Amino acid sequence: MGASDTYDVVVIGAGPVGENVADRARAAGLTTAVVESELVGGECSYWACMPSKALLRPAAALADARRVAGAREAVTGELDAAAVLARRDGFTSHWHDDGQADWVKGIGADLVRGHGRLDGPRRVLVDTAEGGRLVLTARHAVAVCTGTRAAVPDLPGIAEARPWTSREATGSHTVPGRLAVVGGGVVAVEMATAWRALGSAVTLLVRGGRLLPRMEPFAGELVAEGLARAGVDVRTGTSVAELHRPGGSGPVTLVLGGGERLEADEVLFATGRAPRTADLGLETVGLEPGSWLDVDDTCRVRGVEGGWLYAVGDANHRALLTHQGKYQARIAGAAIGERAAGREPDTAPWGAHAATADHAAVPQVVFTDPEAAAVGLSAAEAERAGHRVRAVDQDLGAVAGASLYADGYRGRARMVVDEDRGVLLGVTFVGPGVAELLHSATVAVAGEVPLDRLWHAVPSYPTVSEVWLRLLEAYRG
């Protein structure tokens, strides 16, 4: 590799999204370079999905055991925090990326370590890890797959307070005695769950009136109840005005909106995400540095002459989830291959080169206790979109499989029906172990399976999946 090289495709960012774009481009026979400034594998592998779920799984396993008579009597202690953290370290490969770097090379792509930025049409400048500079030119496409960073509010004293973001929360090697968590979204509730189970006294400070505001209201309500049962102090309608941590060490004091003071050993701000596009050279192609990148359904950036720039994954703000970014990557990589071959991509809804699921069938699991899992539109979202809908609810605890799963099982399910077309627009499950129910709902929503046909999809007895039959019975009357 010289100081200047030309490829068919240049990918900036080697997280799961960039890896998948490169894989699809190589599958189409295109030469590909992947530029990465940190660890190959990205945020998901080292600071988000994998370490967070490694922290949460032991807590869920212990909670499940305690919910079943005969098993709960065998539980004699609390989680071994050191063992949980060591297992987490194993899932992050101890923050070494050799295996994933080898995978990139194994698909036939060139891995370039360094910070990449655009330098006009189809050009990427890379300041390499060794201190040199490369110029990479793309014949067909440049794909921005740089993801997001934690957005921390500009509050008095926040710099000296040295707050945790999601990275510190998933990577800490010590358990804080007292942890304040600011936020009410997915990261906030999952990390409150994990660190409470590991022994921290956790206070969750939520500016709004409920948790998980993008899901059905009952999801946030049941998760809040679960957190409270676990010993988390959940405070809604509470804002943080300023912070104090003299010298940047020792306990941190949070001054709340009403003037109350709260002392903690660490404070985690889980208050949203911002795109990693500030130092990407967007201004050299007529775009605003630091902005989210607006794309079409092939993930091609709008407003860039020549149609060579793509933004895939979190940077386009369509669905900030690893699995959804990987889906976009498969779509975008295939579309790049089609265009490079001189063919028009199939961009019709649900076509081979259209990320239609971003609009209609985004699945997400929140790994709290209880779990919350949803796909598609909530009832309120469907109504705002102009659909004539009916929401059908079911007590999950009344299903035979759920009562076997856990004594006193508590949960709820909802399906949102498009009354004009007789298909599902959205499904939500809340309860222990519901994560594995979600893909059946995703298939039903993405496949637009008519409810008359779903009636013939017979759930096995006695499983929690029998909730599907109960929902359909309630709908049919």
CSV table of N, CA and C in Angstrom, one decimal, residues 369-460:
chain,number,residue,atom,x,y,z
A,369,ASP,N,-35.0,-6.3,33.9
A,369,ASP,CA,-35.8,-7.3,34.5
A,369,ASP,C,-37.1,-6.6,35.1
A,370,PRO,N,-38.2,-6.7,34.3
A,370,PRO,CA,-38.5,-7.6,33.2
A,370,PRO,C,-37.9,-7.0,31.9
A,371,GLU,N,-37.7,-7.9,30.9
A,371,GLU,CA,-37.3,-7.5,29.6
A,371,GLU,C,-38.4,-6.8,28.9
A,372,ALA,N,-38.1,-5.8,28.0
A,372,ALA,CA,-39.0,-5.2,27.2
A,372,ALA,C,-38.6,-5.4,25.7
A,373,ALA,N,-39.5,-5.8,24.9
A,373,ALA,CA,-39.1,-6.1,23.5
A,373,ALA,C,-40.3,-5.6,22.6
A,374,ALA,N,-39.9,-4.9,21.5
A,374,ALA,CA,-40.9,-4.3,20.7
A,374,ALA,C,-40.4,-4.3,19.2
A,375,VAL,N,-41.3,-4.3,18.3
A,375,VAL,CA,-41.0,-4.2,16.9
A,375,VAL,C,-42.1,-3.3,16.2
A,376,GLY,N,-41.7,-2.5,15.2
A,376,GLY,CA,-42.7,-1.7,14.5
A,376,GLY,C,-43.2,-0.5,15.3
A,377,LEU,N,-44.5,-0.2,15.1
A,377,LEU,CA,-45.0,1.1,15.6
A,377,LEU,C,-45.8,0.8,16.9
A,378,SER,N,-45.7,1.7,17.9
A,378,SER,CA,-46.6,1.7,19.0
A,378,SER,C,-47.9,2.1,18.6
A,379,ALA,N,-48.9,1.9,19.4
A,379,ALA,CA,-50.3,2.4,19.1
A,379,ALA,C,-50.3,3.9,18.8
A,380,ALA,N,-49.7,4.7,19.6
A,380,ALA,CA,-49.7,6.1,19.5
A,380,ALA,C,-49.0,6.5,18.2
A,381,GLU,N,-47.8,5.9,17.9
A,381,GLU,CA,-47.1,6.2,16.6
A,381,GLU,C,-48.0,5.8,15.4
A,382,ALA,N,-48.7,4.7,15.5
A,382,ALA,CA,-49.5,4.3,14.3
A,382,ALA,C,-50.6,5.2,14.1
A,383,GLU,N,-51.2,5.7,15.2
A,383,GLU,CA,-52.3,6.7,15.1
A,383,GLU,C,-51.8,8.0,14.5
A,384,ARG,N,-50.6,8.4,15.0
A,384,ARG,CA,-50.1,9.7,14.4
A,384,ARG,C,-49.8,9.6,12.9
A,385,ALA,N,-49.4,8.4,12.5
A,385,ALA,CA,-49.1,8.1,11.1
A,385,ALA,C,-50.4,8.0,10.2
A,386,GLY,N,-51.5,8.1,10.9
A,386,GLY,CA,-52.8,8.1,10.1
A,386,GLY,C,-53.4,6.8,9.9
A,387,HIS,N,-52.9,5.8,10.6
A,387,HIS,CA,-53.5,4.4,10.4
A,387,HIS,C,-54.8,4.3,11.3
A,388,ARG,N,-55.8,3.5,10.8
A,388,ARG,CA,-56.9,3.2,11.7
A,388,ARG,C,-56.5,1.9,12.4
A,389,VAL,N,-56.3,2.0,13.7
A,389,VAL,CA,-55.7,0.9,14.4
A,389,VAL,C,-56.6,0.4,15.6
A,390,ARG,N,-56.3,-0.8,16.0
A,390,ARG,CA,-56.8,-1.3,17.2
A,390,ARG,C,-55.7,-2.0,18.0
A,391,ALA,N,-55.6,-1.6,19.3
A,391,ALA,CA,-54.6,-2.2,20.1
A,391,ALA,C,-55.2,-3.3,20.9
A,392,VAL,N,-54.6,-4.5,20.9
A,392,VAL,CA,-55.1,-5.7,21.6
A,392,VAL,C,-54.1,-6.1,22.7
A,393,ASP,N,-54.5,-6.1,23.9
A,393,ASP,CA,-53.6,-6.4,25.0
A,393,ASP,C,-53.9,-7.8,25.6
A,394,GLN,N,-52.8,-8.4,26.2
A,394,GLN,CA,-52.9,-9.7,26.9
A,394,GLN,C,-52.0,-9.7,28.1
A,395,ASP,N,-52.6,-10.2,29.2
A,395,ASP,CA,-51.8,-10.4,30.4
A,395,ASP,C,-50.9,-11.7,30.2
A,396,LEU,N,-49.6,-11.4,30.1
A,396,LEU,CA,-48.7,-12.5,29.8
A,396,LEU,C,-48.7,-13.6,30.9
A,397,GLY,N,-48.9,-13.1,32.1
A,397,GLY,CA,-48.9,-14.1,33.2
A,397,GLY,C,-50.0,-15.1,33.2
A,398,ALA,N,-51.1,-14.8,32.4
A,398,ALA,CA,-52.2,-15.7,32.3
A,398,ALA,C,-51.9,-16.8,31.3
A,399,VAL,N,-50.8,-16.8,30.6
A,399,VAL,CA,-50.5,-17.8,29.6
A,399,VAL,C,-49.8,-19.0,30.4
A,400,ALA,N,-50.2,-20.2,30.1
A,400,ALA,CA,-49.7,-21.4,30.8
A,400,ALA,C,-48.2,-21.4,30.8
A,401,GLY,N,-47.5,-21.2,29.6
A,401,GLY,CA,-46.1,-21.3,29.6
A,401,GLY,C,-45.4,-20.3,30.5
A,402,ALA,N,-46.0,-19.1,30.6
A,402,ALA,CA,-45.4,-18.1,31.5
A,402,ALA,C,-45.5,-18.5,32.9
A,403,SER,N,-46.6,-19.1,33.3
A,403,SER,CA,-46.8,-19.5,34.7
A,403,SER,C,-45.8,-20.6,35.1
A,404,LEU,N,-45.4,-21.4,34.1
A,404,LEU,CA,-44.4,-22.4,34.3
A,404,LEU,C,-43.0,-21.8,34.3
A,405,TYR,N,-42.8,-20.8,33.5
A,405,TYR,CA,-41.5,-20.1,33.4
A,405,TYR,C,-41.1,-19.5,34.7
A,406,ALA,N,-42.1,-18.9,35.4
A,406,ALA,CA,-41.8,-18.2,36.7
A,406,ALA,C,-43.0,-18.2,37.6
A,407,ASP,N,-42.8,-18.4,38.9
A,407,ASP,CA,-43.9,-18.3,39.8
A,407,ASP,C,-44.3,-16.8,39.9
A,408,GLY,N,-45.6,-16.5,39.8
A,408,GLY,CA,-46.0,-15.1,39.9
A,408,GLY,C,-45.6,-14.3,38.7
A,409,TYR,N,-45.5,-14.9,37.5
A,409,TYR,CA,-45.0,-14.2,36.3
A,409,TYR,C,-45.9,-13.0,36.1
A,410,ARG,N,-45.2,-11.8,35.9
A,410,ARG,CA,-45.8,-10.6,35.6
A,410,ARG,C,-45.4,-10.0,34.3
A,411,GLY,N,-46.3,-9.8,33.4
A,411,GLY,CA,-45.9,-9.2,32.1
A,411,GLY,C,-47.1,-8.9,31.3
A,412,ARG,N,-46.9,-8.3,30.1
A,412,ARG,CA,-48.0,-7.8,29.3
A,412,ARG,C,-47.5,-7.8,27.8
A,413,ALA,N,-48.5,-8.1,26.9
A,413,ALA,CA,-48.2,-8.1,25.5
A,413,ALA,C,-49.3,-7.2,24.8
A,414,ARG,N,-48.9,-6.6,23.7
A,414,ARG,CA,-49.8,-5.8,22.9
A,414,ARG,C,-49.5,-6.0,21.4
A,415,MET,N,-50.5,-6.2,20.6
A,415,MET,CA,-50.3,-6.1,19.2
A,415,MET,C,-51.2,-4.9,18.6
A,416,VAL,N,-50.6,-4.2,17.7
A,416,VAL,CA,-51.3,-3.1,17.1
A,416,VAL,C,-51.7,-3.5,15.7
A,417,VAL,N,-53.0,-3.5,15.4
A,417,VAL,CA,-53.5,-4.0,14.2
A,417,VAL,C,-53.9,-2.9,13.3
A,418,ASP,N,-53.5,-3.0,12.0
A,418,ASP,CA,-54.0,-2.1,11.0
A,418,ASP,C,-55.4,-2.6,10.5
A,419,GLU,N,-56.4,-1.9,10.9
A,419,GLU,CA,-57.8,-2.4,10.7
A,419,GLU,C,-58.2,-2.4,9.2
A,420,ASP,N,-57.5,-1.6,8.4
A,420,ASP,CA,-57.9,-1.5,7.0
A,420,ASP,C,-57.3,-2.6,6.2
A,421,ARG,N,-56.1,-3.1,6.6
A,421,ARG,CA,-55.4,-4.1,5.9
A,421,ARG,C,-55.4,-5.5,6.6
A,422,GLY,N,-55.7,-5.5,7.8
A,422,GLY,CA,-55.7,-6.8,8.6
A,422,GLY,C,-54.4,-7.3,8.8
A,423,VAL,N,-53.4,-6.5,9.0
A,423,VAL,CA,-52.0,-6.9,9.3
A,423,VAL,C,-51.5,-6.2,10.6
A,424,LEU,N,-50.4,-6.6,11.1
A,424,LEU,CA,-49.8,-6.0,12.3
A,424,LEU,C,-48.9,-4.9,12.0
A,425,LEU,N,-49.0,-3.8,12.7
A,425,LEU,CA,-48.1,-2.7,12.6
A,425,LEU,C,-47.0,-2.7,13.6
A,426,GLY,N,-47.3,-3.3,14.8
A,426,GLY,CA,-46.4,-3.3,15.9
A,426,GLY,C,-46.8,-4.3,16.9
A,427,VAL,N,-45.8,-4.8,17.7
A,427,VAL,CA,-46.0,-5.8,18.7
A,427,VAL,C,-45.0,-5.4,19.9
A,428,THR,N,-45.5,-5.5,21.1
A,428,THR,CA,-44.6,-5.2,22.3
A,428,THR,C,-44.9,-6.3,23.3
A,429,PHE,N,-43.8,-6.9,23.8
A,429,PHE,CA,-43.8,-7.8,24.9
A,429,PHE,C,-43.0,-7.3,26.1
A,430,VAL,N,-43.5,-7.4,27.3
A,430,VAL,CA,-42.8,-7.1,28.5
A,430,VAL,C,-42.9,-8.2,29.5
A,431,GLY,N,-41.8,-8.7,30.0
A,431,GLY,CA,-41.8,-9.8,31.0
A,431,GLY,C,-40.5,-10.5,31.0
A,432,PRO,N,-40.3,-11.4,32.0
A,432,PRO,CA,-39.1,-12.2,32.0
A,432,PRO,C,-39.0,-13.1,30.8
A,433,GLY,N,-37.8,-13.1,30.1
A,433,GLY,CA,-37.5,-14.0,29.0
A,433,GLY,C,-38.2,-13.7,27.7
A,434,VAL,N,-38.8,-12.5,27.5
A,434,VAL,CA,-39.5,-12.2,26.3
A,434,VAL,C,-38.7,-11.9,25.1
A,435,ALA,N,-37.4,-11.7,25.3
A,435,ALA,CA,-36.5,-11.3,24.2
A,435,ALA,C,-36.6,-12.3,23.0
A,436,GLU,N,-36.7,-13.6,23.3
A,436,GLU,CA,-36.7,-14.6,22.3
A,436,GLU,C,-38.1,-14.7,21.6
A,437,LEU,N,-39.1,-14.0,22.1
A,437,LEU,CA,-40.4,-14.0,21.4
A,437,LEU,C,-40.4,-13.0,20.3
A,438,LEU,N,-39.4,-12.1,20.3
A,438,LEU,CA,-39.5,-10.9,19.4
A,438,LEU,C,-39.4,-11.2,17.9
A,439,HIS,N,-38.6,-12.2,17.6
A,439,HIS,CA,-38.4,-12.4,16.2
A,439,HIS,C,-39.6,-12.9,15.5
A,440,SER,N,-40.4,-13.7,16.2
A,440,SER,CA,-41.7,-14.1,15.6
A,440,SER,C,-42.6,-12.9,15.3
A,441,ALA,N,-42.6,-11.9,16.1
A,441,ALA,CA,-43.3,-10.7,15.9
A,441,ALA,C,-42.7,-9.9,14.7
A,442,THR,N,-41.4,-9.9,14.6
A,442,THR,CA,-40.7,-9.2,13.6
A,442,THR,C,-41.0,-9.8,12.2
A,443,VAL,N,-41.1,-11.1,12.2
A,443,VAL,CA,-41.4,-11.8,10.9
A,443,VAL,C,-42.9,-11.4,10.5
A,444,ALA,N,-43.8,-11.4,11.5
A,444,ALA,CA,-45.2,-11.1,11.2
A,444,ALA,C,-45.3,-9.6,10.7
A,445,VAL,N,-44.6,-8.7,11.3
A,445,VAL,CA,-44.7,-7.3,10.9
A,445,VAL,C,-44.0,-7.0,9.6
A,446,ALA,N,-42.8,-7.5,9.5
A,446,ALA,CA,-42.0,-7.3,8.2
A,446,ALA,C,-42.7,-8.0,7.0
A,447,GLY,N,-43.2,-9.2,7.3
A,447,GLY,CA,-43.8,-10.0,6.3
A,447,GLY,C,-45.3,-9.6,6.0
A,448,GLU,N,-45.8,-8.6,6.8
A,448,GLU,CA,-47.2,-8.2,6.6
A,448,GLU,C,-48.1,-9.4,6.5
A,449,VAL,N,-47.9,-10.3,7.4
A,449,VAL,CA,-48.7,-11.6,7.4
A,449,VAL,C,-50.1,-11.3,7.8
A,450,PRO,N,-51.1,-11.6,7.0
A,450,PRO,CA,-52.5,-11.3,7.4
A,450,PRO,C,-52.9,-12.0,8.7
A,451,LEU,N,-53.7,-11.4,9.5
A,451,LEU,CA,-54.1,-12.0,10.7
A,451,LEU,C,-54.9,-13.3,10.5
A,452,ASP,N,-55.6,-13.4,9.4
A,452,ASP,CA,-56.3,-14.6,9.1
A,452,ASP,C,-55.4,-15.8,8.9
A,453,ARG,N,-54.1,-15.5,8.4
A,453,ARG,CA,-53.1,-16.5,8.2
A,453,ARG,C,-52.4,-16.8,9.5
A,454,LEU,N,-52.2,-15.8,10.3
A,454,LEU,CA,-51.6,-16.0,11.6
A,454,LEU,C,-52.4,-16.9,12.5
A,455,TRP,N,-53.7,-16.9,12.3
A,455,TRP,CA,-54.6,-17.7,13.1
A,455,TRP,C,-54.2,-19.2,12.9
A,456,HIS,N,-53.6,-19.5,11.8
A,456,HIS,CA,-53.2,-20.9,11.5
A,456,HIS,C,-51.8,-21.2,11.9
A,457,ALA,N,-51.1,-20.2,12.5
A,457,ALA,CA,-49.7,-20.5,13.1
A,457,ALA,C,-49.9,-20.9,14.5
A,458,VAL,N,-49.9,-22.2,14.8
A,458,VAL,CA,-50.3,-22.8,16.0
A,458,VAL,C,-49.1,-22.8,17.0
A,459,PRO,N,-49.1,-22.1,18.1
A,459,PRO,CA,-48.0,-22.1,19.1
A,459,PRO,C,-48.0,-23.4,19.9
A,460,SER,N,-46.8,-23.8,20.2
A,460,SER,CA,-46.6,-25.0,21.0
A,460,SER,C,-47.1,-24.8,22.4
